[in-house]
Amino acid sequence: MAEARDKNPERTDQAHNLIRRGGQAPLAIMADRASGVLVGQACGNALGVGYEFKTPTLEGIPRMQGANGRLSPGEWSEATQLGICIAEVAVTGIDLTTEEGLDAVATRFLAWYHGGTRKIDAPTRVVLETTSNDISNMNPARKMRSAAAYFHLRTRRTSGAGTLSRCAILGLTRIKDPQWTAESVRAVSELTHVDPLASEAAVIYAEAIRRAVTDPLPGEETWVNRINLGAGIALLPTARREQWHEWLQQAEETYFKPPRDNTYAVTALQAVAGILQAVKIEHAGMPLSGQDAFRRATSLAVQLGGATDTIAGLVGALFASGIGLAQIPADLQTRLHGWPGLKADALSEMGLGTALAGVVGTHGMARMIASASSLNDLIAAHPDAELDTVTTPEP
């Protein structure tokens, strides 16, 4: 577990002083991309739930058709719901590598779990149930890690894509600091999935989102160069990098023959890599707008079969981080809804708030909100500015 970061005694009391002119992605562009991450994930989820584990025979564009009475058309599934749980904590600016931050995430996971019948991956279900029955005096995060460790020791089957499916929001938690982002991803992932493969896949994926959101290149047409799934491999232990390079390279070279079983962390990320490669190849032949690229990528995810809601959600968030909220098809956004009674606009605010909070910290976030009627007002007042490069936000 990483230690808490030191506080910065030099922080200003004025919210607008947390913004400056800079040479990286302008604030308005970065805000549009961050705002799209959860929305993109939810769109992919809602498109994929109706096709999950069915024979992959889809032709054309998938529809938001719900899931066998469990989810209505346009309703996002449990992967996005758990991503929202993380976002509700991250948006405060709290450090997710600390026990305080992880306790908050664990507590939110448990509250969600007890809120009704949930269709979730086996490791997460067992861990949440075991944690719920733990009457010891340990703090929530420690209870959850203990349950996860026991499940892994007993089964050796905790490399599923469950934690990967909900980690898109973690790519926004410390957007100016890739190492800190990776530490946050590992810490949250290990609450439910002990197998290093699960957290390694999550680190790679979250870093791709962080890099895309902060990329200085403007314009939707540059999405093809902005989204780089392999960049996060450098954040893994040295001994693990070659294997991941091989796995992702294999996925790109055989994009036309994706993994049959995409329910594991490695194969799920390979499926995403193959889809990204396929869409980039199509773009090279006939340039695709951001909106068209999003539709094509989510359609390919559904066509794979298997865990279609997971893969489409991963693809949706990844492409959204590169094209921005404005390029996610409006007809998909307007139909979105889901637990806990939210729509697309709330998800976009969570994404933006998480990105801002990770830079300015909890106190800075409170000042920013107090200085404007909404975060969007603040962005509108400084569209060409850049968030101050603070890498030690207050807890």
Coordinates of C-alpha atoms in Angstrom, one line a residue:
M1 CA 0.0 0.0 0.0
A2 CA 1.4 3.4 -0.9
E3 CA 1.8 6.0 1.8
A4 CA -0.2 9.1 1.9
R5 CA 1.3 12.0 0.0
D6 CA 2.6 15.1 1.8
K7 CA 0.4 18.2 1.9
N8 CA 1.4 21.2 0.0
P9 CA 1.6 24.2 2.3
E10 CA 1.9 26.7 -0.6
R11 CA -1.6 26.1 -1.9
T12 CA -3.6 29.3 -2.6
D13 CA -7.0 30.1 -1.1
Q14 CA -8.4 31.4 -4.3
A15 CA -10.0 28.8 -6.6
H16 CA -9.3 30.6 -9.8
N17 CA -5.6 30.7 -9.0
L18 CA -5.6 27.0 -9.4
I19 CA -5.8 27.6 -13.1
R20 CA -3.0 29.0 -15.2
R21 CA -2.1 29.3 -18.8
G22 CA 0.0 26.4 -20.0
G23 CA 1.4 24.4 -22.9
Q24 CA -0.6 21.2 -22.6
A25 CA -4.2 20.4 -23.3
P26 CA -6.4 23.4 -22.8
L27 CA -8.9 23.1 -19.9
A28 CA -12.0 23.1 -22.1
I29 CA -10.6 20.2 -24.2
M30 CA -9.5 18.2 -21.3
A31 CA -12.8 18.8 -19.6
D32 CA -14.7 17.5 -22.6
R33 CA -12.7 14.3 -22.7
A34 CA -12.9 13.7 -19.0
S35 CA -16.6 14.4 -19.0
G36 CA -17.1 11.7 -21.6
V37 CA -15.4 8.8 -19.9
L38 CA -18.2 7.5 -17.7
V39 CA -20.8 8.4 -20.3
G40 CA -18.9 6.4 -22.9
Q41 CA -18.6 3.5 -20.6
A42 CA -22.3 3.6 -19.8
C43 CA -23.2 3.8 -23.5
G44 CA -21.1 0.7 -24.2
N45 CA -22.6 -1.1 -21.2
A46 CA -26.2 -0.3 -22.3
L47 CA -25.5 -1.4 -25.8
G48 CA -23.8 -4.6 -24.8
V49 CA -26.1 -6.0 -22.0
G50 CA -28.7 -7.3 -24.4
Y51 CA -26.2 -9.4 -26.4
E52 CA -24.2 -10.8 -23.5
F53 CA -23.1 -14.4 -24.0
K54 CA -25.2 -14.8 -27.1
T55 CA -24.0 -16.2 -30.4
P56 CA -22.1 -13.3 -32.1
T57 CA -24.3 -12.9 -35.1
L58 CA -25.1 -9.2 -34.9
E59 CA -25.1 -7.3 -38.2
G60 CA -25.2 -3.5 -38.3
I61 CA -25.4 -1.2 -35.3
P62 CA -26.4 -2.7 -31.9
R63 CA -29.4 -1.3 -30.1
M64 CA -30.0 -0.4 -26.5
Q65 CA -32.5 -3.2 -25.8
G66 CA -32.1 -3.9 -22.2
A67 CA -31.4 -7.4 -20.7
N68 CA -34.2 -9.9 -20.1
G69 CA -36.3 -7.8 -17.8
R70 CA -33.3 -7.1 -15.5
L71 CA -32.3 -3.9 -17.2
S72 CA -34.5 -1.6 -19.3
P73 CA -33.4 -0.2 -22.7
G74 CA -30.7 2.4 -22.2
E75 CA -29.9 1.3 -18.6
W76 CA -26.3 0.7 -17.8
S77 CA -25.1 -2.4 -16.0
E78 CA -23.3 -3.3 -12.9
A79 CA -19.8 -2.4 -14.3
T80 CA -20.8 1.2 -14.6
Q81 CA -22.7 1.1 -11.3
L82 CA -19.5 0.1 -9.5
G83 CA -17.6 2.7 -11.5
I84 CA -20.0 5.3 -10.1
C85 CA -19.3 4.0 -6.6
I86 CA -15.6 4.8 -7.2
A87 CA -16.4 8.1 -8.7
E88 CA -18.6 9.2 -5.8
V89 CA -15.5 8.8 -3.6
A90 CA -12.9 10.1 -6.1
V91 CA -14.8 13.3 -6.9
T92 CA -14.0 14.5 -3.4
G93 CA -10.3 14.5 -4.3
I94 CA -9.4 12.0 -1.6
D95 CA -6.2 10.0 -2.1
L96 CA -7.2 6.4 -3.2
T97 CA -3.9 5.0 -2.1
T98 CA -4.6 5.7 1.5
E99 CA -6.7 3.6 3.9
E100 CA -9.1 6.5 4.4
G101 CA -9.8 6.6 0.6
L102 CA -10.0 2.8 0.3
D103 CA -12.3 2.6 3.3
A104 CA -14.6 5.0 1.5
V105 CA -14.6 2.9 -1.7
A106 CA -15.1 -0.4 0.2
T107 CA -18.0 1.1 2.2
R108 CA -19.6 2.4 -1.0
F109 CA -19.2 -1.1 -2.7
L110 CA -20.9 -2.7 0.3
A111 CA -23.8 -0.3 0.3
W112 CA -24.3 -0.9 -3.4
Y113 CA -24.2 -4.7 -2.9
H114 CA -26.9 -4.6 -0.2
G115 CA -29.1 -2.3 -2.3
G116 CA -30.5 -5.2 -4.3
T117 CA -29.8 -8.2 -6.4
R118 CA -26.7 -7.6 -8.5
K119 CA -25.3 -9.6 -11.4
I120 CA -21.5 -9.4 -10.8
D121 CA -18.4 -11.5 -11.3
A122 CA -17.8 -14.3 -8.9
P123 CA -14.7 -12.9 -7.2
T124 CA -16.4 -9.6 -6.4
R125 CA -19.6 -11.2 -5.2
V126 CA -17.8 -13.6 -2.9
V127 CA -15.5 -10.8 -1.5
L128 CA -18.4 -8.5 -0.8
E129 CA -20.5 -11.2 0.8
T130 CA -17.5 -12.4 2.9
T131 CA -16.7 -8.8 4.0
S132 CA -20.4 -8.2 4.9
N133 CA -20.2 -11.2 7.3
D134 CA -16.9 -10.2 8.8
I135 CA -17.6 -9.0 12.4
S136 CA -14.0 -8.3 13.3
N137 CA -12.8 -4.8 14.2
M138 CA -10.7 -4.4 11.1
N139 CA -11.4 -1.3 8.9
P140 CA -13.6 -1.9 5.8
A141 CA -10.7 -1.9 3.2
R142 CA -8.7 -4.3 5.3
K143 CA -11.7 -6.6 5.7
M144 CA -12.2 -6.6 1.9
R145 CA -8.5 -7.3 1.1
S146 CA -8.5 -10.1 3.6
A147 CA -11.6 -11.6 1.9
A148 CA -10.0 -11.2 -1.5
A149 CA -6.8 -12.8 -0.4
Y150 CA -8.7 -15.8 1.1
F151 CA -10.7 -16.3 -2.1
H152 CA -7.6 -16.2 -4.2
L153 CA -5.8 -18.7 -1.9
R154 CA -8.7 -21.0 -2.1
T155 CA -9.5 -20.8 -5.9
R156 CA -6.5 -19.2 -7.7
R157 CA -9.1 -17.8 -10.0
T158 CA -9.1 -14.0 -9.4
S159 CA -7.8 -12.8 -12.8
G160 CA -11.3 -12.1 -14.2
A161 CA -12.2 -8.8 -15.9
G162 CA -14.4 -7.6 -13.1
T163 CA -12.0 -5.0 -11.7
L164 CA -10.9 -4.0 -15.2
S165 CA -14.6 -3.4 -16.2
R166 CA -15.0 -0.6 -13.5
C167 CA -11.6 1.1 -13.5
A168 CA -12.1 3.7 -16.3
I169 CA -12.9 6.4 -13.8
L170 CA -9.6 5.6 -12.1
G171 CA -7.8 7.0 -15.1
L172 CA -9.1 10.4 -14.1
T173 CA -8.2 10.4 -10.4
R174 CA -4.7 11.9 -10.8
I175 CA -4.5 13.0 -14.4
K176 CA -1.2 14.9 -14.0
D177 CA 0.6 12.0 -12.4
P178 CA 0.8 8.6 -14.2
Q179 CA 2.6 6.8 -11.3
W180 CA 0.1 8.0 -8.7
T181 CA -2.7 7.0 -11.1
A182 CA -1.2 3.5 -11.3
E183 CA -0.9 3.2 -7.5
S184 CA -4.5 4.2 -7.1
V185 CA -5.6 1.6 -9.7
R186 CA -3.7 -1.1 -8.0
A187 CA -5.0 -0.2 -4.6
V188 CA -8.6 -0.2 -5.6
S189 CA -8.2 -3.3 -7.8
E190 CA -6.7 -5.3 -4.9
L191 CA -9.8 -4.7 -2.8
T192 CA -11.5 -7.5 -4.8
H193 CA -8.9 -9.1 -7.1
V194 CA -5.6 -10.3 -5.7
D195 CA -4.2 -11.8 -8.9
P196 CA -1.6 -9.4 -10.3
L197 CA -2.9 -10.0 -13.8
A198 CA -6.1 -8.2 -12.9
S199 CA -4.5 -5.1 -11.5
E200 CA -1.9 -5.0 -14.3
A201 CA -4.6 -5.0 -17.0
A202 CA -6.4 -2.2 -15.0
V203 CA -3.2 -0.1 -14.8
I204 CA -2.6 -0.4 -18.6
Y205 CA -6.2 0.5 -19.4
A206 CA -6.5 3.4 -16.9
E207 CA -3.2 4.9 -18.2
A208 CA -4.5 4.9 -21.8
I209 CA -7.5 6.9 -20.6
R210 CA -5.3 9.3 -18.6
R211 CA -3.0 9.9 -21.5
A212 CA -5.8 10.5 -24.0
V213 CA -7.6 13.0 -21.7
T214 CA -4.4 15.1 -21.2
D215 CA -3.0 14.8 -24.7
P216 CA -2.2 18.3 -26.1
L217 CA -3.3 17.6 -29.7
P218 CA -6.6 19.3 -30.4
G219 CA -9.3 18.2 -32.8
E220 CA -11.5 15.1 -32.9
E221 CA -9.7 13.8 -36.0
T222 CA -6.5 13.2 -34.0
W223 CA -8.2 10.5 -31.9
V224 CA -6.3 7.8 -33.8
N225 CA -3.0 9.1 -32.4
R226 CA -4.3 10.0 -29.0
I227 CA -5.4 6.5 -27.9
N228 CA -2.4 4.3 -27.1
L229 CA -3.3 1.2 -25.1
G230 CA 0.3 0.0 -24.8
A231 CA 1.7 3.1 -23.1
G232 CA 0.8 2.0 -19.6
I233 CA 3.0 -1.1 -19.8
A234 CA 5.9 1.1 -18.7
L235 CA 4.1 1.5 -15.3
L236 CA 4.3 -2.3 -14.7
P237 CA 7.1 -4.0 -12.9
T238 CA 10.0 -4.5 -15.3
A239 CA 9.7 -8.3 -15.2
R240 CA 6.1 -8.1 -16.4
R241 CA 6.5 -5.8 -19.3
E242 CA 7.7 -8.2 -22.0
Q243 CA 4.7 -10.5 -21.5
W244 CA 2.2 -7.7 -21.8
H245 CA 3.9 -6.4 -24.9
E246 CA 3.5 -9.8 -26.4
W247 CA -0.1 -10.1 -25.4
L248 CA -1.1 -6.8 -26.8
Q249 CA 1.0 -7.2 -30.0
Q250 CA -0.7 -10.6 -30.5
A251 CA -4.1 -9.0 -30.2
E252 CA -3.3 -6.2 -32.7
E253 CA -1.8 -8.7 -35.2
T254 CA -4.8 -11.0 -35.0
Y255 CA -7.5 -8.3 -34.5
F256 CA -9.6 -10.2 -37.1
K257 CA -9.6 -13.3 -34.7
P258 CA -10.3 -12.0 -31.2
P259 CA -10.1 -14.2 -28.1
R260 CA -13.1 -16.6 -27.8
D261 CA -13.2 -16.2 -24.0
N262 CA -13.1 -12.5 -23.2
T263 CA -14.1 -12.8 -19.5
Y264 CA -10.6 -12.7 -18.1
A265 CA -8.4 -9.6 -17.5
V266 CA -5.9 -10.5 -20.2
T267 CA -8.3 -11.6 -22.9
A268 CA -10.6 -8.7 -22.2
L269 CA -7.8 -6.2 -22.7
Q270 CA -6.7 -8.1 -25.8
A271 CA -10.3 -7.8 -27.1
V272 CA -10.1 -4.0 -26.6
A273 CA -6.7 -3.9 -28.3
G274 CA -8.0 -5.8 -31.3
I275 CA -11.0 -3.5 -31.7
L276 CA -8.8 -0.4 -31.4
Q277 CA -6.5 -1.8 -34.1
A278 CA -9.5 -2.7 -36.4
V279 CA -11.0 0.8 -36.1
K280 CA -7.6 2.4 -36.7
I281 CA -7.2 0.3 -39.9
E282 CA -10.6 1.4 -41.1
H283 CA -9.7 5.0 -40.3
A284 CA -6.6 4.7 -42.4
G285 CA -8.6 3.7 -45.4
M286 CA -11.5 6.1 -44.9
P287 CA -11.1 8.7 -42.1
L288 CA -13.7 8.3 -39.4
S289 CA -15.1 11.1 -37.3
G290 CA -15.0 10.7 -33.6
Q291 CA -18.7 9.9 -33.5
D292 CA -18.3 7.3 -36.3
A293 CA -15.3 5.7 -34.6
F294 CA -17.3 5.4 -31.3
R295 CA -20.2 3.7 -33.1
R296 CA -17.9 1.4 -35.0
A297 CA -15.9 0.4 -31.9
T298 CA -18.9 -0.4 -29.8
S299 CA -20.5 -2.3 -32.6
L300 CA -17.4 -4.5 -33.0
A301 CA -17.4 -5.1 -29.2
V302 CA -21.0 -6.4 -29.3
Q303 CA -20.2 -8.5 -32.4
L304 CA -17.5 -10.4 -30.4
G305 CA -20.1 -12.1 -28.3
G306 CA -19.1 -13.2 -24.8
A307 CA -19.0 -10.5 -22.1
T308 CA -20.4 -7.9 -24.5
D309 CA -21.4 -5.4 -21.8
T310 CA -17.9 -5.4 -20.3
I311 CA -16.0 -5.2 -23.6
A312 CA -18.3 -2.5 -25.1
G313 CA -18.1 -0.5 -21.8
L314 CA -14.3 -0.7 -21.9
V315 CA -14.2 0.4 -25.5
G316 CA -16.8 3.1 -25.0
A317 CA -14.8 4.7 -22.1
L318 CA -11.5 4.4 -24.0
F319 CA -12.8 6.0 -27.2
A320 CA -14.6 8.7 -25.2
S321 CA -11.4 9.7 -23.5
G322 CA -10.0 10.4 -27.0
I323 CA -12.9 12.0 -28.8
G324 CA -14.6 13.8 -25.9
L325 CA -18.2 14.0 -24.7
A326 CA -19.4 16.1 -27.6
Q327 CA -18.6 13.3 -30.1
I328 CA -20.5 10.6 -28.3
P329 CA -23.6 10.1 -30.3
A330 CA -26.4 12.2 -28.9
D331 CA -29.1 9.5 -29.5
L332 CA -27.2 7.2 -27.2
Q333 CA -26.7 9.8 -24.5
T334 CA -30.3 10.8 -24.4
R335 CA -31.4 7.2 -23.7
L336 CA -28.9 6.6 -20.9
H337 CA -30.1 6.0 -17.3
G338 CA -29.4 3.8 -14.4
W339 CA -28.5 3.2 -10.8
P340 CA -28.7 5.3 -8.6
G341 CA -31.3 7.2 -10.6
L342 CA -28.9 9.1 -12.8
K343 CA -28.7 10.1 -16.5
A344 CA -25.9 11.1 -18.8
D345 CA -25.4 14.6 -17.5
A346 CA -24.7 13.3 -14.0
L347 CA -22.1 10.9 -15.3
S348 CA -20.4 13.7 -17.3
E349 CA -20.2 15.9 -14.1
M350 CA -18.7 13.0 -12.2
G351 CA -16.0 12.5 -14.8
L352 CA -15.1 16.2 -14.9
G353 CA -15.3 16.5 -11.1
T354 CA -13.0 13.5 -10.6
A355 CA -10.4 15.0 -13.0
L356 CA -10.4 18.4 -11.3
A357 CA -10.5 17.0 -7.8
G358 CA -7.4 14.9 -8.5
V359 CA -5.4 18.0 -9.3
V360 CA -6.6 20.5 -6.7
G361 CA -7.4 18.2 -3.7
T362 CA -10.4 18.1 -1.4
H363 CA -10.1 21.7 -0.1
G364 CA -9.3 23.0 -3.5
M365 CA -12.3 21.2 -5.0
A366 CA -14.5 22.8 -2.4
R367 CA -13.2 26.3 -3.2
M368 CA -13.6 25.7 -6.9
I369 CA -17.3 24.7 -6.4
A370 CA -17.8 27.7 -4.1
S371 CA -16.4 30.1 -6.7
A372 CA -18.8 29.2 -9.5
S373 CA -22.4 28.1 -9.8
S374 CA -21.1 24.9 -11.5
L375 CA -17.9 23.3 -12.7
N376 CA -19.0 24.0 -16.3
D377 CA -19.2 27.7 -15.4
L378 CA -15.6 27.6 -14.3
I379 CA -14.5 25.8 -17.5
A380 CA -16.4 28.4 -19.6
A381 CA -14.6 31.2 -17.8
H382 CA -11.1 29.7 -18.6
P383 CA -11.5 27.7 -21.8
D384 CA -7.9 28.0 -22.9
A385 CA -6.3 27.6 -19.5
E386 CA -4.7 24.6 -18.0
L387 CA -5.0 23.2 -14.5
D388 CA -2.0 24.0 -12.3
T389 CA 0.4 21.0 -12.2
V390 CA -0.1 20.2 -8.6
T391 CA 0.9 16.6 -7.9
T392 CA 0.3 16.6 -4.1
P393 CA -3.4 17.4 -3.6
E394 CA -4.7 17.8 -0.1
P395 CA -6.5 14.8 1.4

